[in-house]
mmCIF file of C-alpha atoms in Angstrom:
data_model
loop_
_atom_site.group_PDB
_atom_site.id
_atom_site.type_symbol
_atom_site.label_atom_id
_atom_site.label_comp_id
_atom_site.label_asym_id
_atom_site.label_seq_id
_atom_site.Cartn_x
_atom_site.Cartn_y
_atom_site.Cartn_z
ATOM 1 C CA MET A 1 -101.174 44.371 184.053
ATOM 2 C CA SER A 2 -98.651 41.162 184.070
ATOM 3 C CA ALA A 3 -95.273 41.835 182.782
ATOM 4 C CA SER A 4 -94.777 38.156 181.203
ATOM 5 C CA LEU A 5 -94.474 39.097 177.780
ATOM 6 C CA VAL A 6 -94.533 37.155 173.821
ATOM 7 C CA ARG A 7 -91.568 37.795 171.752
ATOM 8 C CA SER A 8 -91.126 36.995 168.272
ATOM 9 C CA HIS A 9 -89.948 38.085 165.240
ATOM 10 C CA HIS A 10 -86.218 37.834 166.352
ATOM 11 C CA GLU A 11 -87.421 39.586 169.802
ATOM 12 C CA LEU A 12 -88.206 42.723 167.565
ATOM 13 C CA VAL A 13 -92.168 42.484 168.318
ATOM 14 C CA GLN A 14 -93.252 42.213 171.660
ATOM 15 C CA LEU A 15 -96.740 41.674 172.964
ATOM 16 C CA HIS A 16 -97.994 41.188 176.632
ATOM 17 C CA GLN A 17 -100.069 37.916 177.121
ATOM 18 C CA GLU A 18 -103.185 39.523 177.948
ATOM 19 C CA ASP A 19 -103.213 41.861 175.001
ATOM 20 C CA ILE A 20 -102.464 38.773 172.651
ATOM 21 C CA ALA A 21 -105.733 37.331 174.322
ATOM 22 C CA ALA A 22 -108.162 40.114 174.226
ATOM 23 C CA CYS A 23 -107.288 39.952 170.360
ATOM 24 C CA ARG A 24 -108.244 36.570 170.392
ATOM 25 C CA ARG A 25 -111.066 36.748 172.071
ATOM 26 C CA TRP A 26 -112.600 39.815 169.696
ATOM 27 C CA ILE A 27 -111.552 37.532 167.193
ATOM 28 C CA ALA A 28 -112.763 34.214 167.138
ATOM 29 C CA HIS A 29 -116.628 35.827 168.495
ATOM 30 C CA HIS A 30 -116.040 38.058 165.562
ATOM 31 C CA SER A 31 -114.626 36.810 162.207
ATOM 32 C CA LYS A 32 -114.781 32.968 162.519
ATOM 33 C CA SER A 33 -113.505 32.356 159.228
ATOM 34 C CA PHE A 34 -110.539 34.939 159.811
ATOM 35 C CA TYR A 35 -109.901 33.035 163.215
ATOM 36 C CA LEU A 36 -109.558 29.516 161.606
ATOM 37 C CA SER A 37 -107.225 30.278 159.214
ATOM 38 C CA SER A 38 -105.118 32.850 161.627
ATOM 39 C CA LEU A 39 -104.604 29.009 163.650
ATOM 40 C CA LEU A 40 -102.951 28.154 160.477
ATOM 41 C CA LEU A 41 -99.996 30.715 160.466
ATOM 42 C CA PRO A 42 -97.218 30.381 162.859
ATOM 43 C CA ALA A 43 -96.840 32.251 166.366
ATOM 44 C CA ARG A 44 -95.591 35.595 165.513
ATOM 45 C CA VAL A 45 -97.324 35.913 162.617
ATOM 46 C CA ARG A 46 -100.369 34.827 164.630
ATOM 47 C CA HIS A 47 -100.759 37.347 167.513
ATOM 48 C CA ALA A 48 -99.272 40.055 165.115
ATOM 49 C CA ALA A 49 -102.844 39.088 162.518
ATOM 50 C CA TRP A 50 -104.981 38.615 165.660
ATOM 51 C CA ALA A 51 -103.966 42.031 166.572
ATOM 52 C CA LEU A 52 -104.087 43.995 163.649
ATOM 53 C CA TYR A 53 -107.538 42.347 162.656
ATOM 54 C CA ALA A 54 -108.938 42.903 165.946
ATOM 55 C CA PHE A 55 -108.620 46.560 165.506
ATOM 56 C CA CYS A 56 -109.675 47.020 162.526
ATOM 57 C CA ARG A 57 -112.536 44.953 163.730
ATOM 58 C CA ARG A 58 -113.550 46.931 165.996
ATOM 59 C CA ALA A 59 -112.868 49.874 164.514
ATOM 60 C CA ASP A 60 -114.964 48.370 161.675
ATOM 61 C CA ASP A 61 -118.352 47.895 164.276
ATOM 62 C CA ALA A 62 -118.295 50.646 166.159
ATOM 63 C CA VAL A 63 -118.777 51.930 162.698
ATOM 64 C CA ASP A 64 -121.433 49.441 161.716
ATOM 65 C CA GLU A 65 -123.570 49.646 165.526
ATOM 66 C CA ALA A 66 -123.765 53.778 165.797
ATOM 67 C CA GLY A 67 -127.399 53.651 166.445
ATOM 68 C CA GLU A 68 -128.750 56.349 167.387
ATOM 69 C CA THR A 69 -124.951 57.571 167.442
ATOM 70 C CA ASP A 70 -123.837 59.805 164.317
ATOM 71 C CA PRO A 71 -121.258 57.824 163.189
ATOM 72 C CA MET A 72 -119.264 59.886 161.654
ATOM 73 C CA ALA A 73 -118.540 61.165 165.342
ATOM 74 C CA ARG A 74 -117.631 57.119 165.937
ATOM 75 C CA VAL A 75 -115.169 58.166 163.245
ATOM 76 C CA ARG A 76 -113.374 61.524 164.152
ATOM 77 C CA ALA A 77 -113.111 58.793 167.666
ATOM 78 C CA LEU A 78 -111.345 56.427 165.785
ATOM 79 C CA ARG A 79 -109.083 58.752 163.997
ATOM 80 C CA GLN A 80 -108.298 59.617 167.924
ATOM 81 C CA ARG A 81 -107.192 56.210 168.753
ATOM 82 C CA LEU A 82 -105.239 56.305 165.875
ATOM 83 C CA ASP A 83 -103.731 59.603 167.137
ATOM 84 C CA ARG A 84 -102.536 57.257 169.844
ATOM 85 C CA VAL A 85 -101.627 54.838 167.980
ATOM 86 C CA TYR A 86 -98.930 57.011 166.231
ATOM 87 C CA GLY A 87 -97.704 59.093 168.700
ATOM 88 C CA ASP A 88 -98.101 62.296 168.931
ATOM 89 C CA GLY A 89 -98.502 63.051 165.023
ATOM 90 C CA ASN A 90 -94.972 64.604 164.662
ATOM 91 C CA GLY A 91 -93.239 61.775 164.213
ATOM 92 C CA ASN A 92 -92.268 61.545 167.580
ATOM 93 C CA GLY A 93 -92.996 58.588 168.192
ATOM 94 C CA ASN A 94 -90.790 55.416 167.179
ATOM 95 C CA GLY A 95 -91.720 53.894 163.851
ATOM 96 C CA ASN A 96 -89.667 52.679 162.208
ATOM 97 C CA GLY A 97 -90.582 53.692 158.739
ATOM 98 C CA ASN A 98 -89.774 51.179 155.592
ATOM 99 C CA GLY A 99 -88.585 49.498 158.675
ATOM 100 C CA ASN A 100 -85.072 50.661 158.996
ATOM 101 C CA GLY A 101 -85.613 51.768 163.463
ATOM 102 C CA ASN A 102 -86.472 55.440 162.307
ATOM 103 C CA GLY A 103 -89.230 57.641 162.880
ATOM 104 C CA ASN A 104 -89.647 59.061 159.017
ATOM 105 C CA GLY A 105 -90.743 63.002 160.746
ATOM 106 C CA ASN A 106 -93.708 62.585 158.260
ATOM 107 C CA GLY A 107 -96.199 61.492 161.321
ATOM 108 C CA ASN A 108 -95.442 57.926 160.894
ATOM 109 C CA GLY A 109 -93.546 57.789 164.693
ATOM 110 C CA VAL A 110 -95.497 55.239 166.308
ATOM 111 C CA GLY A 111 -96.352 55.596 170.500
ATOM 112 C CA ASN A 112 -97.390 53.612 172.867
ATOM 113 C CA GLY A 113 -101.232 53.231 172.579
ATOM 114 C CA SER A 114 -103.495 54.133 174.309
ATOM 115 C CA GLY A 115 -104.382 51.905 177.975
ATOM 116 C CA GLU A 116 -107.159 48.989 176.414
ATOM 117 C CA GLU A 117 -105.446 46.291 175.508
ATOM 118 C CA ILE A 118 -106.223 46.051 171.421
ATOM 119 C CA ASP A 119 -104.795 49.520 170.641
ATOM 120 C CA ARG A 120 -102.258 48.934 172.435
ATOM 121 C CA ALA A 121 -100.634 45.883 170.630
ATOM 122 C CA PHE A 122 -101.880 47.029 167.352
ATOM 123 C CA ALA A 123 -99.531 50.330 168.428
ATOM 124 C CA SER A 124 -96.214 47.519 168.782
ATOM 125 C CA ILE A 125 -97.154 45.771 166.096
ATOM 126 C CA ALA A 126 -97.232 49.508 163.704
ATOM 127 C CA LYS A 127 -93.994 50.304 165.246
ATOM 128 C CA THR A 128 -92.020 46.447 165.009
ATOM 129 C CA TYR A 129 -93.243 46.058 161.008
ATOM 130 C CA GLY A 130 -93.267 49.742 159.602
ATOM 131 C CA ILE A 131 -97.096 50.338 158.880
ATOM 132 C CA GLU A 132 -97.063 54.350 157.528
ATOM 133 C CA ARG A 133 -99.512 55.263 159.216
ATOM 134 C CA ALA A 134 -101.265 56.124 155.476
ATOM 135 C CA LEU A 135 -102.608 52.244 155.580
ATOM 136 C CA PRO A 136 -104.712 52.658 158.905
ATOM 137 C CA GLU A 137 -105.861 55.909 157.726
ATOM 138 C CA ALA A 138 -106.958 55.365 154.178
ATOM 139 C CA LEU A 139 -108.820 51.869 156.182
ATOM 140 C CA LEU A 140 -110.398 54.904 158.224
ATOM 141 C CA ALA A 141 -112.081 56.759 155.301
ATOM 142 C CA GLY A 142 -113.530 53.874 154.074
ATOM 143 C CA MET A 143 -115.812 53.442 156.814
ATOM 144 C CA GLU A 144 -116.380 57.832 156.818
ATOM 145 C CA MET A 145 -117.683 56.710 153.590
ATOM 146 C CA ASP A 146 -119.968 54.158 155.314
ATOM 147 C CA ALA A 147 -120.762 57.051 157.527
ATOM 148 C CA GLU A 148 -121.445 59.709 154.796
ATOM 149 C CA GLY A 149 -124.091 57.052 153.276
ATOM 150 C CA ARG A 150 -121.761 57.178 150.575
ATOM 151 C CA ARG A 151 -123.970 55.562 146.804
ATOM 152 C CA TYR A 152 -121.251 53.972 144.464
ATOM 153 C CA ARG A 153 -121.065 55.351 140.629
ATOM 154 C CA THR A 154 -119.484 53.649 139.003
ATOM 155 C CA TRP A 155 -116.796 50.584 139.458
ATOM 156 C CA ASP A 156 -114.083 52.818 139.978
ATOM 157 C CA ASP A 157 -116.262 54.493 142.716
ATOM 158 C CA LEU A 158 -116.607 51.004 144.251
ATOM 159 C CA TYR A 159 -113.074 50.004 143.577
ATOM 160 C CA LEU A 160 -111.483 53.139 145.981
ATOM 161 C CA TYR A 161 -114.018 51.633 148.686
ATOM 162 C CA CYS A 162 -113.169 47.767 149.045
ATOM 163 C CA PHE A 163 -109.247 49.478 148.420
ATOM 164 C CA ARG A 164 -109.738 51.171 151.739
ATOM 165 C CA VAL A 165 -111.773 49.180 153.807
ATOM 166 C CA ALA A 166 -110.821 45.091 152.282
ATOM 167 C CA ALA A 167 -107.058 45.942 150.626
ATOM 168 C CA THR A 168 -105.680 48.344 153.271
ATOM 169 C CA VAL A 169 -106.129 45.251 155.653
ATOM 170 C CA GLY A 170 -103.975 42.510 153.603
ATOM 171 C CA LEU A 171 -101.834 45.124 153.046
ATOM 172 C CA MET A 172 -100.709 45.614 156.790
ATOM 173 C CA MET A 173 -100.475 42.052 157.107
ATOM 174 C CA THR A 174 -97.977 41.197 153.913
ATOM 175 C CA ARG A 175 -95.505 43.920 155.600
ATOM 176 C CA ILE A 176 -95.958 41.286 159.185
ATOM 177 C CA MET A 177 -95.678 37.857 157.136
ATOM 178 C CA GLY A 178 -93.057 39.372 154.335
ATOM 179 C CA TRP A 179 -92.269 39.228 150.675
ATOM 180 C CA SER A 180 -90.109 38.339 148.146
ATOM 181 C CA ARG A 181 -91.237 40.521 145.306
ATOM 182 C CA GLU A 182 -92.852 43.702 144.831
ATOM 183 C CA ASP A 183 -95.552 42.695 143.209
ATOM 184 C CA ALA A 184 -97.519 40.791 146.036
ATOM 185 C CA PHE A 185 -98.451 43.813 147.085
ATOM 186 C CA LEU A 186 -101.493 44.573 144.133
ATOM 187 C CA ARG A 187 -101.698 41.159 144.927
ATOM 188 C CA ALA A 188 -102.864 41.494 148.476
ATOM 189 C CA THR A 189 -104.693 44.043 146.818
ATOM 190 C CA ASP A 190 -106.004 41.658 144.819
ATOM 191 C CA LEU A 191 -107.601 39.350 147.478
ATOM 192 C CA GLY A 192 -108.970 42.242 149.497
ATOM 193 C CA VAL A 193 -110.991 44.148 146.133
ATOM 194 C CA ALA A 194 -112.569 40.126 145.904
ATOM 195 C CA MET A 195 -113.500 39.362 149.719
ATOM 196 C CA GLN A 196 -114.687 42.909 149.766
ATOM 197 C CA MET A 197 -116.929 42.475 146.169
ATOM 198 C CA THR A 198 -118.264 38.801 147.843
ATOM 199 C CA ASN A 199 -119.484 40.706 150.980
ATOM 200 C CA ILE A 200 -121.541 43.268 149.460
ATOM 201 C CA ALA A 201 -122.447 40.590 146.940
ATOM 202 C CA ARG A 202 -123.668 38.940 149.760
ATOM 203 C CA ASP A 203 -125.673 41.066 152.503
ATOM 204 C CA VAL A 204 -127.632 42.974 149.171
ATOM 205 C CA GLY A 205 -130.385 42.086 151.253
ATOM 206 C CA GLU A 206 -129.105 43.053 154.660
ATOM 207 C CA ASP A 207 -127.612 46.421 153.887
ATOM 208 C CA ALA A 208 -130.690 47.818 151.231
ATOM 209 C CA ARG A 209 -132.774 47.367 155.005
ATOM 210 C CA ARG A 210 -129.360 49.426 156.135
ATOM 211 C CA GLY A 211 -130.962 51.428 153.689
ATOM 212 C CA ARG A 212 -127.209 51.085 151.229
ATOM 213 C CA VAL A 213 -126.114 50.146 147.864
ATOM 214 C CA TYR A 214 -123.024 49.141 147.194
ATOM 215 C CA LEU A 215 -123.749 47.821 144.077
ATOM 216 C CA PRO A 216 -122.310 50.257 141.559
ATOM 217 C CA ASP A 217 -125.110 51.983 139.161
ATOM 218 C CA GLU A 218 -123.382 51.808 136.780
ATOM 219 C CA LEU A 219 -123.439 47.873 137.154
ATOM 220 C CA LEU A 220 -127.161 48.263 138.395
ATOM 221 C CA ALA A 221 -127.654 50.063 134.788
ATOM 222 C CA GLU A 222 -126.831 47.142 132.592
ATOM 223 C CA VAL A 223 -128.884 44.877 134.543
ATOM 224 C CA GLY A 224 -131.481 47.490 134.102
ATOM 225 C CA THR A 225 -132.435 48.214 137.229
ATOM 226 C CA ASP A 226 -131.159 50.959 140.044
ATOM 227 C CA ALA A 227 -130.872 51.334 143.433
ATOM 228 C CA ASP A 228 -134.025 52.723 144.562
ATOM 229 C CA ALA A 229 -134.945 48.986 142.901
ATOM 230 C CA VAL A 230 -132.549 47.209 145.869
ATOM 231 C CA LEU A 231 -133.283 49.577 148.293
ATOM 232 C CA ALA A 232 -137.351 48.626 148.110
ATOM 233 C CA ALA A 233 -136.943 44.859 146.882
ATOM 234 C CA GLU A 234 -138.397 42.137 148.821
ATOM 235 C CA GLU A 235 -137.127 39.668 147.149
ATOM 236 C CA ALA A 236 -134.814 39.083 144.518
ATOM 237 C CA THR A 237 -135.803 40.116 141.318
ATOM 238 C CA PRO A 238 -134.399 39.094 137.572
ATOM 239 C CA ALA A 239 -132.520 41.880 137.893
ATOM 240 C CA ILE A 240 -130.691 41.909 141.042
ATOM 241 C CA ARG A 241 -129.569 38.555 140.764
ATOM 242 C CA GLU A 242 -127.803 39.025 137.069
ATOM 243 C CA ALA A 243 -125.822 42.510 139.449
ATOM 244 C CA VAL A 244 -124.899 40.261 141.688
ATOM 245 C CA ARG A 245 -123.958 37.433 140.099
ATOM 246 C CA ARG A 246 -122.399 39.491 137.516
ATOM 247 C CA LEU A 247 -119.561 40.858 140.853
ATOM 248 C CA LEU A 248 -119.439 37.651 141.725
ATOM 249 C CA ALA A 249 -117.390 37.375 137.851
ATOM 250 C CA ARG A 250 -116.160 40.045 138.765
ATOM 251 C CA ALA A 251 -114.088 39.340 141.945
ATOM 252 C CA GLU A 252 -113.184 36.115 140.605
ATOM 253 C CA GLU A 253 -110.600 38.021 138.111
ATOM 254 C CA HIS A 254 -109.135 39.022 141.560
ATOM 255 C CA TYR A 255 -108.862 35.800 143.405
ATOM 256 C CA ARG A 256 -107.420 34.435 140.613
ATOM 257 C CA ALA A 257 -105.381 37.277 140.327
ATOM 258 C CA ALA A 258 -104.216 36.793 143.379
ATOM 259 C CA ASP A 259 -103.142 33.445 143.805
ATOM 260 C CA ARG A 260 -100.229 34.274 142.159
ATOM 261 C CA GLY A 261 -98.795 36.020 144.904
ATOM 262 C CA VAL A 262 -99.177 33.598 147.717
ATOM 263 C CA PRO A 263 -95.923 31.367 146.487
ATOM 264 C CA LEU A 264 -94.918 35.246 147.234
ATOM 265 C CA LEU A 265 -95.087 34.806 150.808
ATOM 266 C CA PRO A 266 -93.347 32.862 153.588
ATOM 267 C CA ARG A 267 -93.391 29.433 152.721
ATOM 268 C CA ALA A 268 -95.756 28.858 156.641
ATOM 269 C CA CYS A 269 -98.067 31.574 155.734
ATOM 270 C CA ARG A 270 -99.199 31.022 152.829
ATOM 271 C CA LEU A 271 -102.208 28.075 153.943
ATOM 272 C CA ALA A 272 -103.319 29.904 155.393
ATOM 273 C CA ILE A 273 -103.913 32.955 153.645
ATOM 274 C CA ALA A 274 -104.588 30.137 150.676
ATOM 275 C CA SER A 275 -107.291 28.826 153.119
ATOM 276 C CA SER A 276 -108.679 32.081 153.541
ATOM 277 C CA ARG A 277 -109.134 32.676 150.445
ATOM 278 C CA ARG A 278 -110.615 29.469 149.284
ATOM 279 C CA ILE A 279 -113.028 29.610 152.364
ATOM 280 C CA TYR A 280 -113.899 33.368 151.504
ATOM 281 C CA ALA A 281 -114.921 32.512 147.523
ATOM 282 C CA ALA A 282 -117.014 29.537 149.002
ATOM 283 C CA ILE A 283 -119.518 32.074 149.547
ATOM 284 C CA GLY A 284 -119.854 32.579 146.108
ATOM 285 C CA ASP A 285 -120.581 29.401 145.328
ATOM 286 C CA ASP A 286 -123.295 29.261 147.797
ATOM 287 C CA LEU A 287 -124.832 32.327 146.612
ATOM 288 C CA ALA A 288 -125.248 30.844 143.000
ATOM 289 C CA ARG A 289 -126.187 26.961 144.343
ATOM 290 C CA HIS A 290 -129.279 29.050 145.009
ATOM 291 C CA GLY A 291 -129.503 31.917 142.387
ATOM 292 C CA HIS A 292 -128.113 34.414 143.319
ATOM 293 C CA ASP A 293 -130.291 35.481 145.953
ATOM 294 C CA SER A 294 -128.942 37.649 148.161
ATOM 295 C CA ILE A 295 -132.264 39.587 149.614
ATOM 296 C CA THR A 296 -134.258 36.544 151.129
ATOM 297 C CA ARG A 297 -131.057 34.807 152.562
ATOM 298 C CA ARG A 298 -127.503 35.177 153.988
ATOM 299 C CA ALA A 299 -125.206 33.226 151.778
ATOM 300 C CA HIS A 300 -122.390 30.928 154.573
ATOM 301 C CA THR A 301 -120.334 28.258 154.819
ATOM 302 C CA SER A 302 -120.364 24.917 156.993
ATOM 303 C CA THR A 303 -117.400 24.264 159.582
ATOM 304 C CA ALA A 304 -117.031 20.785 157.502
ATOM 305 C CA ARG A 305 -116.674 22.376 154.169
ATOM 306 C CA LYS A 306 -114.399 25.245 155.711
ATOM 307 C CA LEU A 307 -112.290 22.529 156.751
ATOM 308 C CA ALA A 308 -112.582 21.049 153.654
ATOM 309 C CA LEU A 309 -111.246 23.819 151.481
ATOM 310 C CA VAL A 310 -108.284 24.148 154.060
ATOM 311 C CA ALA A 311 -107.288 20.847 152.797
ATOM 312 C CA ARG A 312 -107.491 21.426 149.283
ATOM 313 C CA ALA A 313 -105.684 25.106 149.512
ATOM 314 C CA LEU A 314 -102.229 22.387 150.673
ATOM 315 C CA PRO A 315 -101.198 22.878 147.178
ATOM 316 C CA SER A 316 -99.678 26.574 147.820
ATOM 317 C CA LEU A 317 -97.421 24.774 150.630
ATOM 318 C CA VAL A 318 -95.198 23.082 147.184
ATOM 319 C CA ALA A 319 -96.428 26.203 144.644
ATOM 320 C CA SER A 320 -94.129 27.997 143.312
ATOM 321 C CA ALA A 321 -93.892 31.580 142.045
ATOM 322 C CA THR A 322 -94.578 32.706 138.176
ATOM 323 C CA PRO A 323 -93.827 35.682 136.103
ATOM 324 C CA PRO A 324 -95.103 38.729 136.828
ATOM 325 C CA ALA A 325 -98.672 39.436 135.172
ATOM 326 C CA PRO A 326 -101.492 42.055 135.176
ATOM 327 C CA GLY A 327 -104.237 42.142 137.450
ATOM 328 C CA PRO A 328 -107.489 43.122 135.988
ATOM 329 C CA ALA A 329 -107.152 46.088 137.148
ATOM 330 C CA ASP A 330 -103.542 47.254 138.135
ATOM 331 C CA ALA A 331 -104.177 50.189 136.072
ATOM 332 C CA ILE A 332 -106.950 51.676 139.091
ATOM 333 C CA LEU A 333 -105.030 50.302 142.487
ATOM 334 C CA GLU A 334 -101.721 50.720 141.803
ATOM 335 C CA PRO A 335 -102.585 55.025 141.963
ATOM 336 C CA LEU A 336 -104.015 53.580 145.424
ATOM 337 C CA LEU A 337 -102.085 51.461 146.357
ATOM 338 C CA ALA A 338 -99.381 54.790 146.111
ATOM 339 C CA ALA A 339 -101.095 57.111 148.091
ATOM 340 C CA ALA A 340 -101.231 54.676 150.844
ATOM 341 C CA GLY A 341 -98.014 54.753 151.337
ATOM 342 C CA LEU A 342 -96.942 52.024 149.169
ATOM 343 C CA ASP A 343 -95.044 53.428 145.885
ATOM 344 C CA ALA A 344 -92.682 51.032 143.980
ATOM 345 C CA ALA A 345 -89.395 51.555 146.290
ATOM 346 C CA ALA A 346 -91.626 50.863 149.969
ATOM 347 C CA ARG A 347 -92.723 47.237 148.007
ATOM 348 C CA LEU A 348 -89.248 46.221 147.492
ATOM 349 C CA PRO A 349 -88.500 43.174 149.394
ATOM 350 C CA PRO A 350 -86.388 43.802 152.558
ATOM 351 C CA THR A 351 -83.390 43.016 152.168
ATOM 352 C CA SER A 352 -82.397 41.495 155.411
#
């Protein structure tokens, strides 16, 4: 291993060049939209973001691509990886809690991680930015819901899933980027929820062919169908199209709430987040243009369209923060934030 290191954020974070390269390759191959947006981030944040997303995406793929392997065994293996990232699990690593440089004795100490590049890079950023173990633990709990083949009865059930598998990543990104007001975390949660709902809307047919239905029973009943009909569908019925439309409408409410969070981020990070939001929301636009059919086709956004959406996000660089305002599901999301270690005190902006 080369001794060369990349230091950023006032010499706080230390990532090996080889580790950064491994994370970049993983993201460039597995998440092209995120990779494009990440290039708009300042180097300090970009390298940490690659480490975060590579760890999270690799974990997600390990469960989704389990094949004949027991998916629950994959989840257990992921928790063992997390044990290595966070040291011995007894708070004896060098985690910095809420950024004060001291392990908190509650299992949030961060060790050196495993010898694998992606795990080692994630361990480094977790230590530097005070990412409590509760956040990646919530992510793994969401993956466990996938491994169990969980069905979602109500909207609240779906919110829990979206929070765990998507919003947690945005919350960790917020810790890395920085924030100026405590409601930045709620708005980051809105963005994660919106993106995951978009994913679900896009992948109805693909998921059904794998025996999965993420559309909640509550929504399906509203449009006059059920999960069994979704699993059996060979084409997009009017009811399924309407369910997809309603899910995207719900996602749009969260995208709009998330827009209010962008000015709460450091100016150098805003364009990347605003671009990522627009690129993801464009998936819903493509679905709408094709009658909300996500059974026989998979929505996509061309590279040229993505670049145009980046240009449309440029005003985010000069946008001013507006007074705090509630989002569409704050009452549901607030307890989830607290359970993931982000109570009101933990959301206060850094003082220095």
